[in-house]
Coordinates of C-alpha atoms and ligand atoms in Angstrom, one line a residue:
M1 CA 0.0 0.0 0.0
C2 CA 1.1 3.6 -0.4
G3 CA 3.3 5.2 2.2
I4 CA 3.5 8.8 3.6
V5 CA 6.2 10.6 5.5
G6 CA 6.3 14.3 6.4
Y7 CA 8.8 16.3 8.4
I8 CA 9.0 19.8 9.9
G9 CA 11.9 20.9 12.1
K10 CA 15.4 22.4 11.9
K11 CA 17.2 19.8 9.8
E12 CA 17.6 19.6 6.0
V13 CA 14.4 17.8 5.0
V14 CA 15.2 16.0 1.7
P15 CA 17.6 13.4 3.2
I16 CA 15.1 12.7 6.0
L17 CA 12.2 12.2 3.5
I18 CA 14.3 10.0 1.3
N19 CA 15.3 7.9 4.3
G20 CA 11.7 7.7 5.4
L21 CA 10.6 6.5 1.9
K22 CA 13.3 3.9 1.9
R23 CA 12.0 2.6 5.1
L24 CA 8.5 2.3 3.5
E25 CA 9.8 0.4 0.4
Y26 CA 8.9 -3.0 1.9
R27 CA 5.2 -2.1 1.5
G28 CA 5.5 -2.2 -2.3
Y29 CA 5.1 0.8 -4.6
D30 CA 5.4 1.8 -8.2
S31 CA 6.4 5.5 -8.0
A32 CA 7.7 8.0 -5.4
G33 CA 7.8 11.8 -4.9
V34 CA 8.6 14.6 -2.5
A35 CA 7.4 18.2 -2.1
V36 CA 9.3 20.7 0.1
L37 CA 9.0 24.4 1.0
T38 CA 11.9 26.9 0.8
G39 CA 12.0 30.7 1.0
N40 CA 11.2 30.6 -2.7
G41 CA 8.0 28.6 -2.4
A42 CA 7.1 25.0 -3.1
H43 CA 9.2 22.5 -5.1
S44 CA 8.5 18.9 -6.0
K45 CA 10.1 16.0 -7.7
R46 CA 8.4 12.7 -8.6
V47 CA 9.6 9.7 -10.4
L48 CA 8.2 6.4 -11.8
G49 CA 10.1 3.6 -10.1
R50 CA 12.4 3.3 -7.2
V51 CA 13.1 5.7 -4.3
A52 CA 16.8 5.4 -5.3
G53 CA 15.8 6.9 -8.7
L54 CA 14.1 9.8 -6.8
E55 CA 17.2 10.3 -4.7
D56 CA 19.3 10.5 -7.9
A57 CA 16.9 12.9 -9.5
L58 CA 17.1 15.2 -6.4
Q59 CA 20.9 15.6 -6.6
G60 CA 21.9 19.2 -6.9
N61 CA 18.4 20.5 -6.4
G62 CA 19.5 23.4 -4.3
W63 CA 16.8 22.8 -1.7
Q64 CA 19.2 22.5 1.3
T65 CA 17.4 25.3 3.1
A66 CA 14.1 23.4 3.1
T67 CA 13.2 22.1 6.6
I68 CA 9.6 21.1 5.9
G69 CA 8.3 18.6 3.3
I70 CA 6.1 15.6 2.6
A71 CA 6.9 12.5 0.6
H72 CA 5.0 9.5 -0.7
T73 CA 5.4 6.0 -2.2
R74 CA 2.5 5.2 -4.5
W75 CA 0.8 1.9 -5.2
A76 CA -1.5 2.8 -8.1
T77 CA -5.3 2.5 -7.6
H78 CA -6.7 5.2 -9.9
G79 CA -4.5 6.0 -12.9
K80 CA -1.6 4.0 -14.1
P81 CA 1.8 4.1 -12.5
S82 CA 3.5 7.2 -14.0
E83 CA 5.4 10.3 -13.0
A84 CA 2.3 12.5 -13.5
N85 CA 0.2 10.2 -11.3
A86 CA 2.9 10.0 -8.5
H87 CA 2.3 12.0 -5.3
P88 CA 2.4 14.6 -3.9
H89 CA -0.2 16.3 -6.0
T90 CA -0.8 20.0 -6.3
D91 CA -3.4 22.7 -7.0
C92 CA -3.5 25.0 -10.0
K93 CA -1.0 27.4 -8.6
G94 CA 1.5 24.8 -7.3
N95 CA 1.2 26.2 -3.7
I96 CA -0.7 23.4 -2.0
W97 CA 0.8 19.8 -2.0
V98 CA -1.0 16.7 -0.9
A99 CA 0.2 13.1 -0.2
H100 CA -2.7 10.7 0.2
N101 CA -3.3 7.1 1.0
G102 CA -6.8 5.7 0.4
I103 CA -9.5 6.1 -2.1
V104 CA -11.7 9.1 -2.8
E105 CA -14.9 7.3 -3.8
N106 CA -16.7 10.4 -5.3
Y107 CA -13.6 11.8 -7.1
Q108 CA -15.3 11.7 -10.5
E109 CA -18.2 14.0 -9.5
L110 CA -15.8 16.3 -7.5
K111 CA -13.4 16.5 -10.4
K112 CA -16.3 17.4 -12.8
A113 CA -17.4 20.2 -10.5
L114 CA -13.9 21.5 -10.0
I115 CA -13.2 21.5 -13.8
E116 CA -16.4 23.4 -14.3
A117 CA -15.2 25.9 -11.8
G118 CA -12.0 26.4 -13.8
H119 CA -9.5 24.0 -12.1
E120 CA -7.0 22.3 -14.3
F121 CA -6.0 18.8 -13.6
K122 CA -2.6 17.2 -14.4
S123 CA -3.1 13.6 -13.4
E124 CA -5.6 10.8 -13.6
T125 CA -5.6 10.3 -9.8
D126 CA -8.4 10.6 -7.3
T127 CA -5.9 12.4 -5.0
E128 CA -5.5 15.4 -7.2
V129 CA -9.1 16.5 -6.4
L130 CA -8.1 16.9 -2.8
A131 CA -5.4 19.5 -3.7
H132 CA -7.9 21.4 -5.9
L133 CA -10.7 21.1 -3.3
I134 CA -8.3 22.6 -0.6
E135 CA -7.4 25.4 -3.1
A136 CA -11.1 26.2 -3.6
E137 CA -11.7 26.2 0.2
T138 CA -8.6 28.4 0.9
E139 CA -10.3 31.1 -1.0
K140 CA -13.3 31.0 1.4
T141 CA -11.4 30.5 4.7
D142 CA -8.5 32.2 6.5
N143 CA -6.2 29.3 7.0
L144 CA -5.0 25.9 5.7
F145 CA -6.2 23.9 8.7
N146 CA -9.8 25.0 8.1
A147 CA -9.5 24.7 4.3
V148 CA -8.5 21.1 4.6
R149 CA -11.3 20.4 7.1
H150 CA -13.9 22.0 4.8
A151 CA -12.4 20.3 1.7
L152 CA -12.7 16.9 3.4
S153 CA -16.4 17.5 4.3
H154 CA -17.1 17.0 0.5
V155 CA -15.1 13.8 0.3
R156 CA -16.5 10.2 0.6
G157 CA -13.9 7.5 1.0
A158 CA -10.8 6.7 2.9
Y159 CA -7.8 8.9 3.5
G160 CA -4.6 9.3 5.4
L161 CA -3.4 12.7 4.3
A162 CA -0.4 15.1 4.7
V163 CA -0.7 18.6 3.3
I164 CA 1.7 21.6 3.0
S165 CA 1.2 25.0 1.5
A166 CA 3.7 27.7 0.4
T167 CA 1.4 30.3 1.9
E168 CA 1.7 28.8 5.4
P169 CA 5.2 27.3 5.4
D170 CA 5.4 26.6 9.1
K171 CA 3.0 23.6 9.3
I172 CA 1.9 20.3 8.0
I173 CA -1.8 19.4 8.2
A174 CA -2.7 15.8 8.6
A175 CA -6.1 14.0 8.6
R176 CA -7.3 10.5 8.8
N177 CA -10.3 8.4 7.9
S178 CA -10.0 4.6 7.5
S179 CA -6.3 4.9 6.5
P180 CA -3.7 4.9 9.2
L181 CA -1.7 8.0 10.1
I182 CA 0.5 8.9 13.0
L183 CA 2.4 11.9 14.3
G184 CA 6.0 11.5 15.4
I185 CA 7.0 13.8 18.2
G186 CA 10.6 14.8 18.6
P187 CA 12.7 17.6 20.1
E188 CA 12.2 20.7 17.9
E189 CA 10.9 18.5 15.1
N190 CA 7.7 16.7 14.4
L191 CA 6.7 14.1 11.8
V192 CA 3.7 12.6 10.0
A193 CA 3.7 9.1 8.7
S194 CA 1.4 6.3 7.6
D195 CA 3.6 3.8 9.2
A196 CA 5.9 3.9 12.3
S197 CA 8.7 2.3 10.4
A198 CA 9.2 5.5 8.3
I199 CA 10.2 7.6 11.3
I200 CA 11.4 5.2 14.0
N201 CA 15.0 6.2 13.5
L202 CA 14.1 9.8 14.5
T203 CA 11.5 9.2 17.3
K204 CA 9.7 6.5 19.1
E205 CA 7.2 8.9 20.6
V206 CA 4.0 8.8 18.5
I207 CA 0.4 9.9 18.5
Y208 CA -2.0 7.7 16.7
L209 CA -4.7 9.7 14.9
D210 CA -8.2 8.2 15.0
D211 CA -10.7 8.2 12.2
N212 CA -12.2 11.6 11.5
E213 CA -9.4 13.5 13.1
I214 CA -7.3 16.4 11.8
A215 CA -4.0 17.6 13.1
E216 CA -1.8 20.7 12.7
V217 CA 1.8 20.0 13.2
T218 CA 4.5 22.7 13.5
A219 CA 8.2 22.2 14.5
D220 CA 7.5 22.5 18.2
S221 CA 3.8 21.9 18.6
F222 CA 0.8 19.8 17.5
R223 CA -2.9 20.0 18.0
V224 CA -5.6 17.5 17.1
E225 CA -9.3 18.2 16.5
S226 CA -12.3 16.3 15.3
L227 CA -12.8 16.7 11.5
E228 CA -16.5 17.3 11.8
F229 CA -17.9 20.3 13.7
G230 CA -20.0 19.3 16.7
P231 CA -22.8 21.5 18.2
H232 CA -20.2 23.7 19.8
G233 CA -17.9 24.0 16.8
S234 CA -14.8 22.0 16.5
E235 CA -13.9 19.5 19.2
K236 CA -10.4 19.5 20.6
R237 CA -8.9 16.0 21.1
V238 CA -6.5 15.5 23.9
K239 CA -3.7 13.2 22.7
H240 CA -0.6 12.0 24.6
P241 CA 2.4 10.5 22.9
E242 CA 2.9 6.8 23.3
T243 CA 6.2 5.1 23.1
I244 CA 6.7 2.4 20.4
E245 CA 8.3 -0.7 21.9
W246 CA 8.7 -2.8 18.7
D247 CA 11.9 -3.1 16.8
E248 CA 12.1 -2.1 13.2
A249 CA 11.5 -5.5 11.7
A250 CA 8.4 -5.9 13.8
I251 CA 7.2 -2.4 12.8
A252 CA 7.4 -3.2 9.1
K253 CA 5.1 -6.2 9.8
D254 CA 3.0 -4.1 12.1
G255 CA 3.9 -6.3 15.0
H256 CA 3.0 -9.5 13.2
A257 CA 5.6 -12.3 13.0
H258 CA 5.2 -12.6 9.2
F259 CA 3.8 -10.7 6.3
M260 CA 1.4 -13.6 5.7
H261 CA 0.0 -13.2 9.2
K262 CA -0.3 -9.4 8.7
E263 CA -2.1 -9.9 5.4
I264 CA -4.6 -12.4 6.9
F265 CA -5.4 -9.9 9.5
E266 CA -5.8 -7.2 6.8
I267 CA -8.7 -9.2 5.2
P268 CA -11.6 -7.2 6.8
E269 CA -10.0 -4.0 5.5
V270 CA -9.3 -5.5 2.1
I271 CA -12.9 -6.5 1.8
R272 CA -14.0 -3.0 2.6
N273 CA -11.5 -1.6 0.1
S274 CA -12.6 -4.0 -2.7
I275 CA -16.2 -3.0 -2.1
R276 CA -15.7 0.7 -1.5
G277 CA -17.8 2.8 -3.8
R278 CA -18.8 -0.2 -5.9
L279 CA -22.0 -1.4 -4.2
I280 CA -25.4 0.3 -4.6
V281 CA -27.2 -1.6 -1.9
E282 CA -30.6 -0.1 -2.4
E283 CA -30.6 -0.9 -6.1
G284 CA -29.0 -4.3 -5.5
R285 CA -26.3 -3.5 -8.1
A286 CA -22.6 -3.2 -8.5
K287 CA -20.9 -0.2 -10.1
L288 CA -17.5 -1.2 -11.4
G289 CA -15.7 1.8 -12.9
G290 CA -13.4 -0.3 -15.1
I291 CA -16.2 -2.0 -17.0
E292 CA -19.1 0.5 -16.7
N293 CA -18.4 1.7 -20.3
H294 CA -18.7 -1.9 -21.6
K295 CA -22.1 -2.6 -20.2
D296 CA -23.7 -3.2 -23.5
E297 CA -21.0 -5.5 -24.7
L298 CA -21.2 -7.5 -21.4
R299 CA -24.9 -7.8 -21.7
D300 CA -24.4 -9.8 -24.9
V301 CA -21.8 -12.2 -23.4
E302 CA -23.0 -15.8 -23.8
R303 CA -20.1 -17.6 -22.1
V304 CA -17.3 -16.6 -19.7
L305 CA -14.0 -18.4 -20.0
I306 CA -11.9 -17.9 -16.9
T307 CA -8.2 -18.5 -17.0
A308 CA -5.7 -18.2 -14.2
C309 CA -3.0 -20.1 -12.2
G310 CA -2.7 -21.4 -8.7
T311 CA -4.8 -19.6 -6.1
A312 CA -6.1 -17.2 -8.7
H313 CA -7.4 -20.3 -10.6
V314 CA -9.2 -21.4 -7.4
A315 CA -10.8 -18.0 -7.2
G316 CA -12.0 -18.6 -10.8
R317 CA -13.5 -21.9 -9.9
V318 CA -15.6 -20.2 -7.1
A319 CA -16.5 -17.5 -9.6
E320 CA -17.8 -20.2 -12.0
Y321 CA -20.4 -21.3 -9.4
M322 CA -21.3 -17.7 -8.7
L323 CA -21.7 -16.7 -12.3
E324 CA -23.7 -19.7 -13.3
E325 CA -26.0 -19.8 -10.2
Y326 CA -26.7 -16.1 -9.8
A327 CA -25.9 -14.4 -13.2
G328 CA -27.1 -17.3 -15.3
V329 CA -24.0 -17.1 -17.6
P330 CA -22.4 -20.4 -18.7
T331 CA -18.9 -20.3 -17.3
E332 CA -15.8 -22.5 -17.8
V333 CA -12.5 -22.3 -15.9
D334 CA -9.2 -23.3 -17.3
I335 CA -5.6 -23.5 -15.9
A336 CA -3.8 -20.9 -18.0
S337 CA -0.8 -23.1 -18.8
E338 CA -3.2 -25.6 -20.3
F339 CA -5.5 -23.1 -22.0
R340 CA -2.7 -21.6 -24.0
Y341 CA -1.6 -24.9 -25.5
R342 CA -4.9 -26.6 -26.2
K343 CA -7.1 -25.4 -29.0
P344 CA -10.0 -23.7 -27.2
I345 CA -13.0 -23.3 -29.4
F346 CA -14.2 -19.7 -29.0
G347 CA -17.7 -18.5 -29.6
K348 CA -18.7 -15.1 -31.0
N349 CA -19.9 -13.7 -27.7
D350 CA -17.3 -15.3 -25.4
L351 CA -15.6 -13.2 -22.7
L352 CA -12.2 -14.3 -21.5
L353 CA -11.7 -13.4 -17.9
A354 CA -8.1 -13.5 -16.6
I355 CA -7.6 -13.4 -12.8
S356 CA -4.2 -12.6 -11.5
Q357 CA -2.9 -10.9 -8.4
S358 CA 0.4 -9.8 -9.9
G359 CA -0.9 -9.3 -13.4
E360 CA 2.4 -10.6 -14.6
T361 CA 2.0 -14.4 -14.6
A362 CA 3.4 -15.6 -17.9
D363 CA 0.9 -18.3 -18.6
T364 CA -2.1 -16.2 -17.8
L365 CA -0.7 -13.4 -19.9
A366 CA -0.1 -15.8 -22.8
A367 CA -3.7 -17.0 -22.5
V368 CA -5.0 -13.4 -22.8
K369 CA -2.8 -12.8 -25.8
E370 CA -4.0 -16.1 -27.4
A371 CA -7.7 -15.1 -26.9
K372 CA -7.1 -11.6 -28.3
E373 CA -5.4 -13.1 -31.3
K374 CA -8.7 -15.0 -31.9
G375 CA -10.7 -11.8 -31.5
V376 CA -12.2 -12.7 -28.1
T377 CA -13.0 -9.9 -25.7
T378 CA -10.8 -10.0 -22.7
M379 CA -11.2 -8.7 -19.2
G380 CA -8.9 -8.8 -16.1
I381 CA -9.4 -9.0 -12.4
V382 CA -6.0 -7.8 -11.4
N383 CA -4.5 -6.4 -8.2
V384 CA -1.4 -4.6 -9.5
V385 CA -2.4 -1.5 -11.4
G386 CA -0.6 -1.0 -14.7
S387 CA 0.7 -4.6 -14.8
S388 CA 0.9 -6.5 -18.1
I389 CA -2.4 -8.3 -17.8
S390 CA -4.2 -5.1 -16.8
R391 CA -2.8 -3.4 -19.9
D392 CA -3.3 -6.3 -22.3
T393 CA -6.9 -7.0 -21.5
D394 CA -9.6 -4.9 -23.1
F395 CA -11.0 -3.8 -19.7
G396 CA -11.1 -4.9 -16.2
V397 CA -11.6 -4.4 -12.5
Y398 CA -8.8 -3.9 -9.9
N399 CA -8.9 -5.7 -6.6
H400 CA -7.7 -2.8 -4.4
A401 CA -6.1 -5.4 -2.0
G402 CA -2.9 -3.4 -1.6
P403 CA 0.5 -5.0 -2.2
E404 CA 0.8 -8.6 -1.1
I405 CA 4.3 -9.4 0.1
S406 CA 4.0 -12.9 1.4
V407 CA 4.5 -15.4 -1.5
A408 CA 1.4 -17.3 -0.5
S409 CA -1.6 -15.4 -1.7
T410 CA -4.3 -14.8 1.0
K411 CA -5.8 -11.3 1.0
A412 CA -5.6 -11.1 -2.8
F413 CA -7.6 -14.4 -3.0
V414 CA -10.3 -12.9 -0.8
S415 CA -10.4 -9.8 -2.9
Q416 CA -10.6 -11.9 -6.1
L417 CA -13.7 -13.5 -4.6
I418 CA -15.2 -10.1 -3.6
V419 CA -14.6 -8.8 -7.1
S420 CA -16.1 -12.0 -8.6
S421 CA -19.2 -11.5 -6.4
L422 CA -19.5 -7.9 -7.6
F423 CA -19.1 -9.0 -11.2
T424 CA -21.8 -11.6 -10.6
L425 CA -24.1 -8.8 -9.4
F426 CA -23.1 -6.6 -12.3
L427 CA -23.9 -9.3 -14.9
G428 CA -26.8 -10.9 -12.9
R429 CA -28.8 -7.6 -12.6
Q430 CA -28.4 -7.1 -16.4
R431 CA -30.0 -10.5 -16.8
E432 CA -32.6 -12.3 -14.6
M433 CA -31.4 -11.5 -11.1
S434 CA -34.2 -9.9 -9.2
L435 CA -33.9 -6.6 -7.2
T436 CA -34.5 -8.6 -4.0
M437 CA -31.8 -11.1 -4.7
G438 CA -29.4 -8.3 -5.8
K439 CA -30.1 -6.4 -2.5
R440 CA -29.6 -9.6 -0.5
I441 CA -26.2 -10.2 -2.0
A442 CA -25.2 -6.6 -1.6
E443 CA -26.3 -6.6 2.0
E444 CA -24.5 -9.8 2.8
L445 CA -21.3 -8.5 1.1
K446 CA -21.3 -5.5 3.4
Q447 CA -21.5 -7.7 6.5
L448 CA -18.4 -9.7 5.5
P449 CA -15.7 -7.6 7.2
E450 CA -17.4 -8.1 10.6
L451 CA -17.9 -11.9 10.0
V452 CA -14.2 -12.3 9.2
K453 CA -13.3 -10.4 12.3
V454 CA -15.2 -12.9 14.3
V455 CA -13.2 -15.7 12.7
L456 CA -9.9 -14.0 13.4
Q457 CA -10.8 -13.9 17.1
Q458 CA -10.6 -17.7 17.1
E459 CA -6.9 -17.8 16.4
D460 CA -5.8 -19.4 19.7
A461 CA -8.2 -22.3 19.2
I462 CA -7.0 -22.8 15.6
K463 CA -3.4 -22.7 16.8
A464 CA -4.1 -25.5 19.2
I465 CA -5.5 -27.6 16.3
A466 CA -2.3 -26.7 14.3
A467 CA -0.2 -28.1 17.1
K468 CA -2.1 -31.4 17.1
Y469 CA -1.7 -32.0 13.3
K470 CA 1.7 -30.4 12.5
D471 CA 3.5 -33.7 12.1
M472 CA 0.9 -35.5 10.0
P473 CA 2.4 -37.1 6.9
A474 CA -0.3 -36.0 4.5
I475 CA -3.9 -34.7 4.4
M476 CA -7.0 -35.0 2.3
T477 CA -9.1 -31.8 1.9
L478 CA -12.8 -32.0 0.9
G479 CA -15.6 -29.7 0.0
R480 CA -18.6 -29.5 -2.3
K481 CA -20.1 -26.8 -4.5
Y482 CA -18.7 -23.4 -3.5
N483 CA -16.3 -25.0 -1.1
A484 CA -14.9 -27.7 -3.5
P485 CA -12.5 -25.1 -4.9
L486 CA -11.8 -24.1 -1.3
A487 CA -10.5 -27.6 -0.6
A488 CA -8.1 -27.0 -3.5
E489 CA -7.0 -23.6 -2.0
V490 CA -6.2 -25.0 1.4
A491 CA -4.4 -27.9 -0.3
I492 CA -2.1 -25.4 -2.1
K493 CA -1.4 -23.8 1.3
F494 CA -0.7 -27.2 3.0
K495 CA 1.8 -27.9 0.2
E496 CA 3.5 -24.5 -0.2
L497 CA 3.6 -23.5 3.5
C498 CA 3.7 -26.7 5.5
Y499 CA 5.3 -28.9 2.9
I500 CA 2.6 -31.5 3.7
P501 CA 1.3 -33.4 0.7
A502 CA -2.4 -32.6 0.3
I503 CA -5.0 -34.2 -1.9
D504 CA -8.0 -32.0 -2.6
L505 CA -11.3 -33.4 -3.9
P506 CA -14.8 -32.4 -4.5
A507 CA -16.1 -34.7 -1.7
G508 CA -18.2 -36.8 -4.1
E509 CA -15.1 -37.9 -5.8
M510 CA -13.6 -39.5 -2.7
K511 CA -15.3 -42.8 -3.2
H512 CA -13.7 -43.1 -6.7
G513 CA -10.3 -44.0 -5.4
S514 CA -8.9 -41.7 -2.6
L515 CA -11.0 -43.3 0.1
A516 CA -8.5 -46.2 0.1
L517 CA -5.9 -43.8 1.6
I518 CA -7.9 -43.3 4.8
D519 CA -6.7 -44.9 8.0
K520 CA -6.1 -43.7 11.6
D521 CA -3.0 -41.8 10.5
F522 CA -4.4 -40.0 7.5
P523 CA -6.4 -36.9 8.4
T524 CA -9.1 -35.2 6.4
L525 CA -10.1 -31.6 6.5
A526 CA -13.8 -31.4 5.6
I527 CA -15.3 -28.0 4.7
A528 CA -18.9 -28.5 5.6
P529 CA -20.8 -25.3 6.3
V530 CA -24.6 -25.7 6.7
D531 CA -25.7 -25.0 3.1
S532 CA -27.4 -26.8 0.2
V533 CA -24.9 -29.6 0.1
Y534 CA -24.4 -30.0 3.9
E535 CA -26.2 -33.3 4.2
K536 CA -24.0 -34.8 1.4
M537 CA -20.9 -33.5 3.1
K538 CA -22.1 -35.1 6.4
S539 CA -22.4 -38.5 4.7
N540 CA -18.8 -38.2 3.4
I541 CA -17.6 -37.3 6.9
E542 CA -19.4 -40.4 8.3
E543 CA -17.7 -42.5 5.7
I544 CA -14.3 -41.3 6.8
K545 CA -15.2 -41.8 10.4
A546 CA -16.2 -45.4 9.7
R547 CA -12.7 -45.9 8.5
V548 CA -11.2 -44.3 11.6
G549 CA -9.7 -41.4 9.7
P550 CA -9.1 -38.3 11.9
I551 CA -11.3 -35.4 10.8
I552 CA -11.0 -31.6 11.1
A553 CA -14.4 -30.2 10.2
L554 CA -15.3 -26.7 9.4
T555 CA -19.0 -25.8 9.8
T556 CA -21.4 -23.1 10.6
E557 CA -21.8 -21.7 14.2
G558 CA -24.6 -23.4 16.1
N559 CA -24.2 -26.7 14.2
D560 CA -23.0 -29.0 16.9
E561 CA -23.6 -32.4 15.3
L562 CA -20.2 -32.7 13.6
S563 CA -18.4 -32.9 16.9
Q564 CA -19.5 -36.6 17.1
Y565 CA -17.5 -37.4 14.0
A566 CA -14.7 -34.9 13.9
S567 CA -11.8 -34.7 16.4
D568 CA -11.7 -31.0 15.9
V569 CA -14.3 -28.5 14.6
I570 CA -13.8 -24.9 13.4
Y571 CA -16.9 -22.7 13.4
I572 CA -17.6 -19.8 11.1
P573 CA -20.6 -17.4 11.1
K574 CA -23.4 -17.9 8.7
T575 CA -23.5 -16.0 5.4
L576 CA -25.0 -16.4 1.9
E577 CA -23.9 -19.8 0.5
M578 CA -22.1 -18.1 -2.4
L579 CA -20.0 -16.0 0.0
T580 CA -19.2 -18.8 2.4
P581 CA -15.7 -19.4 0.9
I582 CA -14.7 -15.8 1.7
V583 CA -15.3 -16.5 5.4
A584 CA -14.3 -20.1 5.5
V585 CA -10.9 -19.5 3.9
V586 CA -9.7 -17.3 6.8
P587 CA -9.5 -20.0 9.6
L588 CA -7.9 -22.4 7.0
Y589 CA -5.2 -19.8 6.3
L590 CA -4.6 -19.4 10.0
L591 CA -4.4 -23.2 10.3
T592 CA -1.8 -23.7 7.6
Y593 CA 0.0 -20.6 8.8
H594 CA 0.4 -21.9 12.3
I595 CA 1.4 -25.4 11.2
A596 CA 4.1 -23.8 9.0
A597 CA 5.2 -21.6 11.9
L598 CA 5.4 -24.5 14.3
K599 CA 7.5 -26.3 11.8
G600 CA 9.8 -23.3 11.7
H601 CA 9.4 -22.8 7.9
D602 CA 10.3 -19.6 6.1
I603 CA 6.6 -18.6 5.8
D604 CA 6.8 -15.5 3.7
K605 CA 9.3 -17.1 1.2
P606 CA 8.5 -20.9 0.9
R607 CA 11.3 -22.9 -0.6
N608 CA 11.5 -23.1 -4.4
L609 CA 8.7 -20.6 -5.0
A610 CA 8.5 -17.0 -6.3
K611 CA 5.8 -14.3 -5.8
S612 CA 5.5 -13.5 -9.4
V613 CA 5.9 -16.3 -12.0
T614 CA 6.9 -14.4 -15.0
V615 CA 8.4 -17.4 -16.8
E616 CA 6.6 -20.5 -18.0
Ligands
LIG1 C1 -0.4 -19.6 -3.9 C2 -0.1 -18.5 -4.9 C3 0.0 -18.9 -6.3 C4 -0.5 -17.7 -7.2 C5 -0.3 -18.0 -8.7 C6 -0.9 -17.0 -9.6 O1 -0.5 -19.2 -2.6 O2 0.1 -17.4 -4.5 O3 -0.6 -20.1 -6.6 O4 -1.9 -17.6 -7.0 O5 1.1 -18.1 -8.9 O6 -0.3 -15.7 -9.4 P1 -1.0 -14.4 -9.9 O7 -2.3 -14.3 -9.1 O8 -0.1 -13.3 -9.6 O9 -1.3 -14.6 -11.3

């Protein structure tokens, strides 16, 4: 995700900002930039690519007198990675500079109004509207603090924000809503950062801003107020610095032992980000910016061909069930490395849908190219903005999951399922899906972050199960319908993280061979939420029990009957059947994570694997 660092004090600011950005590099980014204030006004430098490139570009800048500035590493969400889209962004006059993490949901309408009022835009980003909004408000109010506050009253979305202005060169304004921001408090210097690791070398004393708070930071003072005005005007917030106890490595991982653990715990936020601004609950509809202009073309689609690799392929298999059941669109899913070499027969109104976190997977990219060659319309569900697949497909939807650092995909998989659900709503409501059903799905989607939080609270119980099974020689994973693909997903994780051979099966297939493996030393993980295929799953569980195979069962809260067959039961809250994998995968990620941790494996970098498979 993007990173922010800002400094005000007595020292030369550029080296401090560059150092802060280098400390944020682990978060992943595609471009970087700084903006500083000197006696001659505001100056900025932005580059596409690495912070080292920014550092080179800043050589000989003559800004040694600058002691205030803000800087940013960008992970593209709106607008491709480029110098023009890199932060900080500025207003028409180049006075006000803004570094922003988050998403401005209503940026298109705000941008339109600002352009009508005469503002000129230089980037494709949602962030730039903030600079122009603040500029517009500065003309109505007497200071930057109030201008930022008023500007934000027009904004819907998430932000962690740092703002400087050449007209008030003695302060940084910071504000937060749903995107973390802290103030670093030092002697005769203060800082703003999205992440403690950016500033820990300068101070360990920090103030955590809460949602809907705004701060004014000078070299030797700070004040925090509520963003909104209460009945008696603005509300002052009393904030005391807290001392950070973690070391630097722990801070990068936000206190988690591994990035994978951190990314699992980010899932509620990732769901919110993937949905943000895209669900119109009262109309039971999804509004997906990247495909909105292709509505008519998509209405004519007669078959969806999904292609992907690994975990992304599993997401495609879940999407197949969603699209067929709720959108009524025939769907097929293919492993990209096979798809590219067989001779797929394309129909006139086929849509090729490529799913990829990195957007760089060689086989998936080749499948897209092959389909395009044959004149098939292509669409992407991709996390990395500006990646090859996002550029090569005709149109697409971004996941908004933020960078995934752990090699094993977790939060990106969840976001792939969220986007698939949104796409199902999009296509379904164009076809036969009723308003009532559309609303139902939309409402259930909104509940998911809270349901996942409930699951995350069970970590200790799941860890105890992990300890029991960590030395098992192999495992079978079973599920049906929406959760048959999930059995495949957890099998990938058993293999790549725990180095435990795992056989995944749609449970009905078990009797056609694999049941012969079952004995007292061969455990089975049975994914059996209470849904339309629960009774069938229960029969499979009974069959395994009859052969004394140990069972870990996953089922719905309140269903106690599986405890008579299973040695261990994991419970998840109830949701719509089609959304069950989104909740069910979370404890399974924790289970495989903890087994791998107990085995002492290099969790974030499993042996022999790479995060981005850019070769065949
Ligand atoms: C497994 C995993 C991989 C990826 C696969 C596709 O945990 O991460 O199976 O899902 O390599 O990668 P992307 O989604 O980048 O195309």
